[in-house]
Amino acid sequence: MAFARSAFVMAAKRAVTGRAFLATERAANNLSLLRFVAAGAVLFAHSWPIASGKAAVDPATTALSSIFGPKAAVSALAVHAFFVISGYLVAKSAVMRADLNEYIWARILRIYPALIVNVLLTAFVLGQYVSNMPYTEYLASGRLWGFVGNNILSWNATYVLPGVFSTNPLDAVNGSLWTLPLEIRCYVAVGALLAIGVLRRTTLFSALAAALLLFDSLFRDISVLGDEPVAACFDYFLIGALFFANRRFIPASPIAAIGLLAVSALIAYQPAARLAAMTGYAWLILWVGLAAPRAPWLERWIGDPSYGVYIYAFPIQQLIVFHIGQGAPWKVFVMAGAATLLAGILSWRIIEDPALAHKKVVANTVRA
């Protein structure tokens, strides 16, 4: 009896503490699947406002918000999952690279080739086809060139093209692009920390990142990291990077993550509740992505189409509404889902994967 009780206690302890994230890291993980699900969730959530107007809300968000409050939006949860994963992987990429030059080119080749193709196709193929302006006026419009320049650089996103989707419930051509400037700012910050030697000093980096997180949560009204939707993305990226930096010590435990989420609901002090909830959610996302049993995934056949799905979904959904009319969100979701999956696979196979295969070659060529 004593032995059985001891075994039970040990099993319960392992379930709570788990192995450290470092011990669970493996090539065959669930990160690609998780990113794909997140991209699909954004497509799903956007189908309602794109089809029926800005005030329309998808049914999953309606159900979640009735239980967990207004911040439990499907699109927000998906975007935050992206930033958690990105924080972990980008910090890892920076630390594992030979030097800053290699890190910079790895980040450039991950984001820009597919984005540039997307922006050019959107502006000069889709935009010209849909715009109610004559083609010569369309090409001469400053708004067209502002859209192209801003979105290719992706330091600031621009959403509207002249005369495009003007009869749709929303006139934004690609509303999903708002997160890319935030992602790129995170890349720049990580690169700066790598350059000055902070990122590889775990204690110093952890102290700085934790201090920034605490400050942003305690003084939200100052908006040091921006308004809440923007600040939340930066915060989740920081938390993901902190998990990587301390992966030797943090247990890959879903019970600990869920427990922290539950505790956050009981905390009356809002800044502490916010930070606890974000940390618990990030913990759960990273456990699913890195430590949970490998889920079935067709990566061998479709690659990693999540980025392509994310950047092509919105314009494809808008184009469908342009043709079938407004007020059919489920139809938009199904039709756009199929078309966007194809676009994501093509983007990965033709643009992203070949570009990423030459990361070291490009970095070494530039260095030389």
CSV table of C-alpha atoms in Angstrom, one decimal:
chain,number,residue,atom,x,y,z
A,1,MET,CA,0.0,0.0,0.0
A,2,ALA,CA,2.8,2.4,0.9
A,3,PHE,CA,4.6,1.6,-2.3
A,4,ALA,CA,1.5,2.2,-4.4
A,5,ARG,CA,0.9,5.5,-2.6
A,6,SER,CA,4.5,6.5,-3.2
A,7,ALA,CA,4.3,5.7,-6.9
A,8,PHE,CA,1.1,7.7,-7.2
A,9,VAL,CA,2.7,10.7,-5.5
A,10,MET,CA,5.7,10.4,-7.8
A,11,ALA,CA,3.5,10.2,-10.9
A,12,ALA,CA,1.5,13.2,-9.8
A,13,LYS,CA,4.7,15.1,-9.2
A,14,ARG,CA,6.0,14.3,-12.6
A,15,ALA,CA,2.7,15.3,-14.2
A,16,VAL,CA,2.9,18.7,-12.5
A,17,THR,CA,6.6,19.4,-12.8
A,18,GLY,CA,7.4,17.4,-16.0
A,19,ARG,CA,10.8,17.4,-17.7
A,20,ALA,CA,12.3,20.8,-18.5
A,21,PHE,CA,11.6,22.2,-22.0
A,22,LEU,CA,15.2,21.7,-22.9
A,23,ALA,CA,14.8,17.9,-22.4
A,24,THR,CA,11.6,17.8,-24.5
A,25,GLU,CA,13.0,19.6,-27.6
A,26,ARG,CA,13.0,17.4,-30.6
A,27,ALA,CA,12.8,17.8,-34.4
A,28,ALA,CA,9.5,15.9,-34.6
A,29,ASN,CA,7.3,18.4,-32.8
A,30,ASN,CA,3.9,20.0,-33.2
A,31,LEU,CA,5.0,23.6,-34.0
A,32,SER,CA,4.2,23.5,-37.7
A,33,LEU,CA,0.8,22.0,-37.0
A,34,LEU,CA,0.1,24.5,-34.3
A,35,ARG,CA,1.0,27.5,-36.5
A,36,PHE,CA,-1.2,26.0,-39.3
A,37,VAL,CA,-4.1,25.7,-36.8
A,38,ALA,CA,-3.5,29.3,-35.7
A,39,ALA,CA,-3.5,30.6,-39.3
A,40,GLY,CA,-6.7,28.7,-39.9
A,41,ALA,CA,-8.3,30.1,-36.8
A,42,VAL,CA,-7.5,33.7,-38.0
A,43,LEU,CA,-9.1,32.8,-41.4
A,44,PHE,CA,-12.2,31.4,-39.6
A,45,ALA,CA,-12.6,34.5,-37.3
A,46,HIS,CA,-12.1,37.0,-40.2
A,47,SER,CA,-14.8,35.3,-42.3
A,48,TRP,CA,-17.6,37.0,-40.2
A,49,PRO,CA,-16.5,40.7,-40.4
A,50,ILE,CA,-15.3,40.2,-44.0
A,51,ALA,CA,-18.7,38.8,-45.0
A,52,SER,CA,-21.0,40.8,-42.8
A,53,GLY,CA,-19.2,43.9,-41.6
A,54,LYS,CA,-16.9,45.0,-38.8
A,55,ALA,CA,-19.4,44.3,-36.0
A,56,ALA,CA,-20.0,40.6,-36.9
A,57,VAL,CA,-18.3,38.1,-34.6
A,58,ASP,CA,-17.6,34.4,-35.3
A,59,PRO,CA,-19.6,31.9,-33.2
A,60,ALA,CA,-16.5,30.5,-31.5
A,61,THR,CA,-15.5,33.9,-30.2
A,62,THR,CA,-19.1,34.5,-29.0
A,63,ALA,CA,-19.1,31.2,-27.0
A,64,LEU,CA,-15.6,31.8,-25.6
A,65,SER,CA,-16.3,35.4,-24.6
A,66,SER,CA,-19.5,34.4,-22.8
A,67,ILE,CA,-17.4,32.2,-20.5
A,68,PHE,CA,-14.0,33.9,-20.3
A,69,GLY,CA,-14.7,37.5,-21.1
A,70,PRO,CA,-14.3,39.8,-24.1
A,71,LYS,CA,-10.6,39.2,-24.6
A,72,ALA,CA,-11.1,35.5,-25.5
A,73,ALA,CA,-11.4,36.2,-29.2
A,74,VAL,CA,-10.4,33.4,-31.5
A,75,SER,CA,-8.3,35.7,-33.7
A,76,ALA,CA,-6.5,37.2,-30.7
A,77,LEU,CA,-5.7,33.7,-29.2
A,78,ALA,CA,-4.3,32.6,-32.6
A,79,VAL,CA,-2.2,35.7,-33.1
A,80,HIS,CA,-0.9,35.5,-29.6
A,81,ALA,CA,0.1,31.8,-30.2
A,82,PHE,CA,2.1,33.0,-33.2
A,83,PHE,CA,4.0,35.5,-31.1
A,84,VAL,CA,4.7,33.0,-28.3
A,85,ILE,CA,6.1,30.5,-30.8
A,86,SER,CA,8.0,33.2,-32.6
A,87,GLY,CA,9.6,34.5,-29.4
A,88,TYR,CA,10.8,31.1,-28.5
A,89,LEU,CA,12.1,30.2,-32.0
A,90,VAL,CA,13.6,33.6,-32.9
A,91,ALA,CA,15.5,33.7,-29.6
A,92,LYS,CA,16.7,30.2,-30.3
A,93,SER,CA,17.7,31.2,-33.9
A,94,ALA,CA,19.7,34.2,-32.7
A,95,VAL,CA,21.6,32.2,-30.0
A,96,MET,CA,22.3,29.3,-32.2
A,97,ARG,CA,23.6,31.3,-35.2
A,98,ALA,CA,27.3,31.8,-35.9
A,99,ASP,CA,27.0,35.6,-35.8
A,100,LEU,CA,24.6,38.6,-36.2
A,101,ASN,CA,25.0,38.6,-40.0
A,102,GLU,CA,23.6,35.0,-40.2
A,103,TYR,CA,20.8,35.8,-37.9
A,104,ILE,CA,19.7,38.9,-39.9
A,105,TRP,CA,19.7,37.0,-43.2
A,106,ALA,CA,17.7,34.1,-41.6
A,107,ARG,CA,15.0,36.5,-40.5
A,108,ILE,CA,15.0,38.4,-43.8
A,109,LEU,CA,14.6,35.3,-45.9
A,110,ARG,CA,11.9,34.0,-43.6
A,111,ILE,CA,9.6,37.0,-43.9
A,112,TYR,CA,10.3,39.0,-47.0
A,113,PRO,CA,10.4,36.8,-50.1
A,114,ALA,CA,6.9,35.4,-49.6
A,115,LEU,CA,5.6,38.8,-48.4
A,116,ILE,CA,7.0,40.7,-51.4
A,117,VAL,CA,5.3,38.2,-53.8
A,118,ASN,CA,2.1,38.5,-51.9
A,119,VAL,CA,2.1,42.3,-51.9
A,120,LEU,CA,2.9,42.5,-55.7
A,121,LEU,CA,0.2,40.0,-56.6
A,122,THR,CA,-2.3,41.8,-54.4
A,123,ALA,CA,-1.5,45.2,-55.8
A,124,PHE,CA,-1.0,44.5,-59.5
A,125,VAL,CA,-3.1,41.4,-60.2
A,126,LEU,CA,-6.0,41.3,-57.7
A,127,GLY,CA,-6.1,45.1,-57.3
A,128,GLN,CA,-6.1,45.8,-61.0
A,129,TYR,CA,-8.8,43.2,-61.5
A,130,VAL,CA,-11.1,44.4,-58.7
A,131,SER,CA,-10.5,48.2,-58.8
A,132,ASN,CA,-13.3,50.4,-60.1
A,133,MET,CA,-10.8,52.9,-61.4
A,134,PRO,CA,-9.3,52.9,-64.9
A,135,TYR,CA,-6.0,51.0,-65.0
A,136,THR,CA,-4.0,54.0,-65.9
A,137,GLU,CA,-5.4,56.0,-63.0
A,138,TYR,CA,-5.0,53.0,-60.7
A,139,LEU,CA,-1.3,52.8,-61.6
A,140,ALA,CA,-0.8,56.5,-61.1
A,141,SER,CA,-2.4,56.5,-57.7
A,142,GLY,CA,-0.2,57.4,-54.8
A,143,ARG,CA,-2.3,55.1,-52.6
A,144,LEU,CA,-1.2,52.1,-54.8
A,145,TRP,CA,2.5,52.9,-54.4
A,146,GLY,CA,2.0,53.6,-50.7
A,147,PHE,CA,0.4,50.2,-50.3
A,148,VAL,CA,3.3,48.5,-52.1
A,149,GLY,CA,6.1,50.4,-50.4
A,150,ASN,CA,4.8,50.2,-46.9
A,151,ASN,CA,3.8,46.6,-47.0
A,152,ILE,CA,7.0,45.4,-48.7
A,153,LEU,CA,9.1,47.1,-46.1
A,154,SER,CA,6.5,46.1,-43.5
A,155,TRP,CA,7.6,48.7,-41.0
A,156,ASN,CA,4.1,50.2,-41.2
A,157,ALA,CA,1.2,48.3,-42.8
A,158,THR,CA,-1.2,49.9,-45.3
A,159,TYR,CA,-4.6,48.2,-45.9
A,160,VAL,CA,-6.5,50.0,-48.7
A,161,LEU,CA,-6.0,50.1,-52.4
A,162,PRO,CA,-7.7,52.7,-54.6
A,163,GLY,CA,-11.1,51.5,-55.7
A,164,VAL,CA,-10.6,48.0,-54.5
A,165,PHE,CA,-13.3,46.2,-52.5
A,166,SER,CA,-15.2,49.5,-52.1
A,167,THR,CA,-18.5,47.7,-52.2
A,168,ASN,CA,-17.6,45.0,-49.7
A,169,PRO,CA,-18.5,45.3,-46.1
A,170,LEU,CA,-14.8,46.0,-45.4
A,171,ASP,CA,-12.5,47.8,-47.8
A,172,ALA,CA,-9.2,46.6,-46.3
A,173,VAL,CA,-7.4,44.4,-48.8
A,174,ASN,CA,-5.3,42.5,-46.3
A,175,GLY,CA,-6.1,43.3,-42.7
A,176,SER,CA,-3.9,40.5,-41.5
A,177,LEU,CA,-0.7,42.4,-42.3
A,178,TRP,CA,-1.0,44.5,-39.1
A,179,THR,CA,1.1,41.9,-37.1
A,180,LEU,CA,4.1,41.8,-39.5
A,181,PRO,CA,5.5,45.2,-38.5
A,182,LEU,CA,5.3,44.1,-34.9
A,183,GLU,CA,7.0,40.8,-35.7
A,184,ILE,CA,9.8,42.7,-37.5
A,185,ARG,CA,10.3,45.1,-34.6
A,186,CYS,CA,10.7,42.0,-32.4
A,187,TYR,CA,13.3,40.7,-34.8
A,188,VAL,CA,15.2,44.0,-34.7
A,189,ALA,CA,15.1,44.0,-30.9
A,190,VAL,CA,16.5,40.5,-30.6
A,191,GLY,CA,19.2,41.3,-33.1
A,192,ALA,CA,20.2,44.4,-31.1
A,193,LEU,CA,20.4,42.3,-27.9
A,194,LEU,CA,22.4,39.7,-29.7
A,195,ALA,CA,24.8,42.4,-31.0
A,196,ILE,CA,25.5,43.9,-27.6
A,197,GLY,CA,25.9,40.5,-26.0
A,198,VAL,CA,22.9,40.5,-23.8
A,199,LEU,CA,20.9,37.7,-25.4
A,200,ARG,CA,23.5,35.0,-24.7
A,201,ARG,CA,23.7,36.0,-21.0
A,202,THR,CA,20.6,34.3,-19.7
A,203,THR,CA,20.4,36.0,-16.3
A,204,LEU,CA,20.8,39.5,-17.7
A,205,PHE,CA,18.4,38.9,-20.6
A,206,SER,CA,15.8,37.3,-18.3
A,207,ALA,CA,16.0,40.2,-15.9
A,208,LEU,CA,15.6,42.8,-18.6
A,209,ALA,CA,12.7,41.0,-20.3
A,210,ALA,CA,10.9,40.2,-17.0
A,211,ALA,CA,11.3,43.9,-15.9
A,212,LEU,CA,9.8,45.1,-19.2
A,213,LEU,CA,6.9,42.7,-18.9
A,214,LEU,CA,6.3,43.7,-15.3
A,215,PHE,CA,6.5,47.4,-16.2
A,216,ASP,CA,4.1,47.0,-19.1
A,217,SER,CA,1.6,45.1,-17.0
A,218,LEU,CA,1.8,47.5,-14.0
A,219,PHE,CA,1.7,50.7,-16.0
A,220,ARG,CA,-0.6,49.7,-18.9
A,221,ASP,CA,-2.0,53.3,-19.0
A,222,ILE,CA,1.5,54.6,-20.1
A,223,SER,CA,1.4,52.3,-23.1
A,224,VAL,CA,5.2,51.9,-23.2
A,225,LEU,CA,4.8,49.0,-25.6
A,226,GLY,CA,1.7,50.5,-27.4
A,227,ASP,CA,-2.0,50.1,-27.0
A,228,GLU,CA,-3.3,46.7,-25.6
A,229,PRO,CA,-3.5,44.7,-28.9
A,230,VAL,CA,0.0,45.8,-29.9
A,231,ALA,CA,1.5,45.5,-26.4
A,232,ALA,CA,0.0,42.0,-26.0
A,233,CYS,CA,1.8,40.8,-29.1
A,234,PHE,CA,5.1,42.2,-27.8
A,235,ASP,CA,4.5,40.7,-24.3
A,236,TYR,CA,3.8,37.2,-25.7
A,237,PHE,CA,6.9,37.4,-27.8
A,238,LEU,CA,8.9,38.3,-24.7
A,239,ILE,CA,7.4,35.5,-22.7
A,240,GLY,CA,8.2,33.0,-25.5
A,241,ALA,CA,11.8,34.3,-25.5
A,242,LEU,CA,12.0,34.0,-21.7
A,243,PHE,CA,10.8,30.4,-21.9
A,244,PHE,CA,13.6,29.7,-24.4
A,245,ALA,CA,16.3,31.4,-22.3
A,246,ASN,CA,15.2,29.4,-19.2
A,247,ARG,CA,14.3,26.2,-20.9
A,248,ARG,CA,16.6,24.2,-18.7
A,249,PHE,CA,14.6,25.1,-15.6
A,250,ILE,CA,10.9,25.6,-16.7
A,251,PRO,CA,9.0,22.3,-16.7
A,252,ALA,CA,7.1,21.3,-19.8
A,253,SER,CA,3.9,20.7,-17.8
A,254,PRO,CA,0.4,21.3,-19.1
A,255,ILE,CA,-0.9,21.0,-15.5
A,256,ALA,CA,1.3,23.8,-14.3
A,257,ALA,CA,0.1,25.9,-17.3
A,258,ILE,CA,-3.6,25.2,-16.8
A,259,GLY,CA,-3.1,25.8,-13.0
A,260,LEU,CA,-1.6,29.2,-13.7
A,261,LEU,CA,-4.5,30.1,-16.0
A,262,ALA,CA,-7.0,29.1,-13.3
A,263,VAL,CA,-5.1,31.1,-10.7
A,264,SER,CA,-5.2,34.2,-13.0
A,265,ALA,CA,-9.0,34.1,-12.9
A,266,LEU,CA,-8.9,34.4,-9.1
A,267,ILE,CA,-6.4,37.3,-8.9
A,268,ALA,CA,-8.2,40.6,-8.2
A,269,TYR,CA,-5.3,42.8,-9.1
A,270,GLN,CA,-5.6,43.3,-12.8
A,271,PRO,CA,-1.9,43.7,-13.8
A,272,ALA,CA,-1.0,40.5,-11.9
A,273,ALA,CA,-4.0,38.7,-13.4
A,274,ARG,CA,-3.0,39.8,-16.9
A,275,LEU,CA,0.6,38.7,-16.6
A,276,ALA,CA,-0.4,35.4,-15.0
A,277,ALA,CA,-3.0,34.6,-17.7
A,278,MET,CA,-0.5,35.5,-20.5
A,279,THR,CA,2.2,33.3,-19.0
A,280,GLY,CA,-0.2,30.4,-18.5
A,281,TYR,CA,-1.4,30.6,-22.1
A,282,ALA,CA,2.1,30.8,-23.4
A,283,TRP,CA,3.2,27.9,-21.3
A,284,LEU,CA,0.3,25.8,-22.6
A,285,ILE,CA,1.1,26.8,-26.2
A,286,LEU,CA,4.7,25.8,-25.9
A,287,TRP,CA,3.8,22.5,-24.2
A,288,VAL,CA,1.5,21.6,-27.1
A,289,GLY,CA,4.1,22.7,-29.6
A,290,LEU,CA,7.3,21.3,-28.1
A,291,ALA,CA,6.5,18.6,-25.5
A,292,ALA,CA,3.1,17.1,-26.3
A,293,PRO,CA,3.0,13.7,-28.2
A,294,ARG,CA,3.5,14.2,-31.9
A,295,ALA,CA,0.2,14.7,-33.6
A,296,PRO,CA,-0.5,13.4,-37.2
A,297,TRP,CA,0.6,16.0,-39.7
A,298,LEU,CA,1.1,16.0,-43.5
A,299,GLU,CA,4.3,18.0,-43.4
A,300,ARG,CA,6.0,15.7,-45.9
A,301,TRP,CA,3.3,16.5,-48.5
A,302,ILE,CA,2.3,20.1,-47.8
A,303,GLY,CA,5.4,21.5,-46.0
A,304,ASP,CA,4.7,24.4,-43.6
A,305,PRO,CA,2.0,26.5,-45.3
A,306,SER,CA,1.0,28.5,-42.2
A,307,TYR,CA,2.7,31.8,-43.2
A,308,GLY,CA,1.3,31.6,-46.7
A,309,VAL,CA,-2.2,30.8,-45.3
A,310,TYR,CA,-1.9,33.8,-43.0
A,311,ILE,CA,-0.9,36.4,-45.6
A,312,TYR,CA,-3.2,35.2,-48.4
A,313,ALA,CA,-6.4,34.4,-46.5
A,314,PHE,CA,-7.7,37.9,-46.1
A,315,PRO,CA,-7.5,39.0,-49.8
A,316,ILE,CA,-8.9,35.7,-50.9
A,317,GLN,CA,-11.8,36.1,-48.5
A,318,GLN,CA,-12.4,39.6,-49.8
A,319,LEU,CA,-12.3,38.4,-53.4
A,320,ILE,CA,-14.9,35.7,-52.6
A,321,VAL,CA,-17.2,38.2,-51.0
A,322,PHE,CA,-16.7,40.5,-54.0
A,323,HIS,CA,-18.1,37.8,-56.2
A,324,ILE,CA,-20.8,36.1,-54.1
A,325,GLY,CA,-22.0,39.1,-52.1
A,326,GLN,CA,-22.1,39.7,-48.4
A,327,GLY,CA,-23.8,37.8,-45.6
A,328,ALA,CA,-22.5,34.3,-46.1
A,329,PRO,CA,-19.6,33.8,-43.6
A,330,TRP,CA,-19.7,30.0,-43.5
A,331,LYS,CA,-19.5,29.9,-47.3
A,332,VAL,CA,-16.6,32.4,-47.3
A,333,PHE,CA,-14.8,30.3,-44.7
A,334,VAL,CA,-15.2,27.0,-46.6
A,335,MET,CA,-14.3,28.5,-50.0
A,336,ALA,CA,-11.5,30.6,-48.7
A,337,GLY,CA,-10.1,27.7,-46.6
A,338,ALA,CA,-9.6,25.5,-49.7
A,339,ALA,CA,-8.2,28.3,-51.9
A,340,THR,CA,-5.9,29.6,-49.1
A,341,LEU,CA,-4.5,26.2,-48.3
A,342,LEU,CA,-3.5,25.9,-51.9
A,343,ALA,CA,-2.0,29.4,-51.9
A,344,GLY,CA,-0.1,28.5,-48.7
A,345,ILE,CA,1.3,25.3,-50.1
A,346,LEU,CA,2.4,27.0,-53.3
A,347,SER,CA,4.0,29.8,-51.3
A,348,TRP,CA,5.9,27.3,-49.2
A,349,ARG,CA,7.0,25.1,-52.0
A,350,ILE,CA,7.9,27.8,-54.6
A,351,ILE,CA,9.1,30.7,-52.5
A,352,GLU,CA,9.7,30.1,-48.7
A,353,ASP,CA,11.4,26.7,-48.6
A,354,PRO,CA,13.8,27.5,-51.5
A,355,ALA,CA,14.7,30.8,-49.9
A,356,LEU,CA,15.2,29.3,-46.4
A,357,ALA,CA,17.4,26.6,-48.0
A,358,HIS,CA,19.9,29.3,-49.0
A,359,LYS,CA,20.1,31.1,-45.6
A,360,LYS,CA,23.8,30.2,-44.9
A,361,VAL,CA,24.8,30.7,-48.5
A,362,VAL,CA,23.4,34.2,-48.6
A,363,ALA,CA,24.8,35.1,-45.3
A,364,ASN,CA,28.3,33.8,-46.2
A,365,THR,CA,28.1,35.6,-49.6
A,366,VAL,CA,27.3,38.9,-48.0
A,367,ARG,CA,29.9,38.4,-45.3
A,368,ALA,CA,32.5,37.8,-48.0
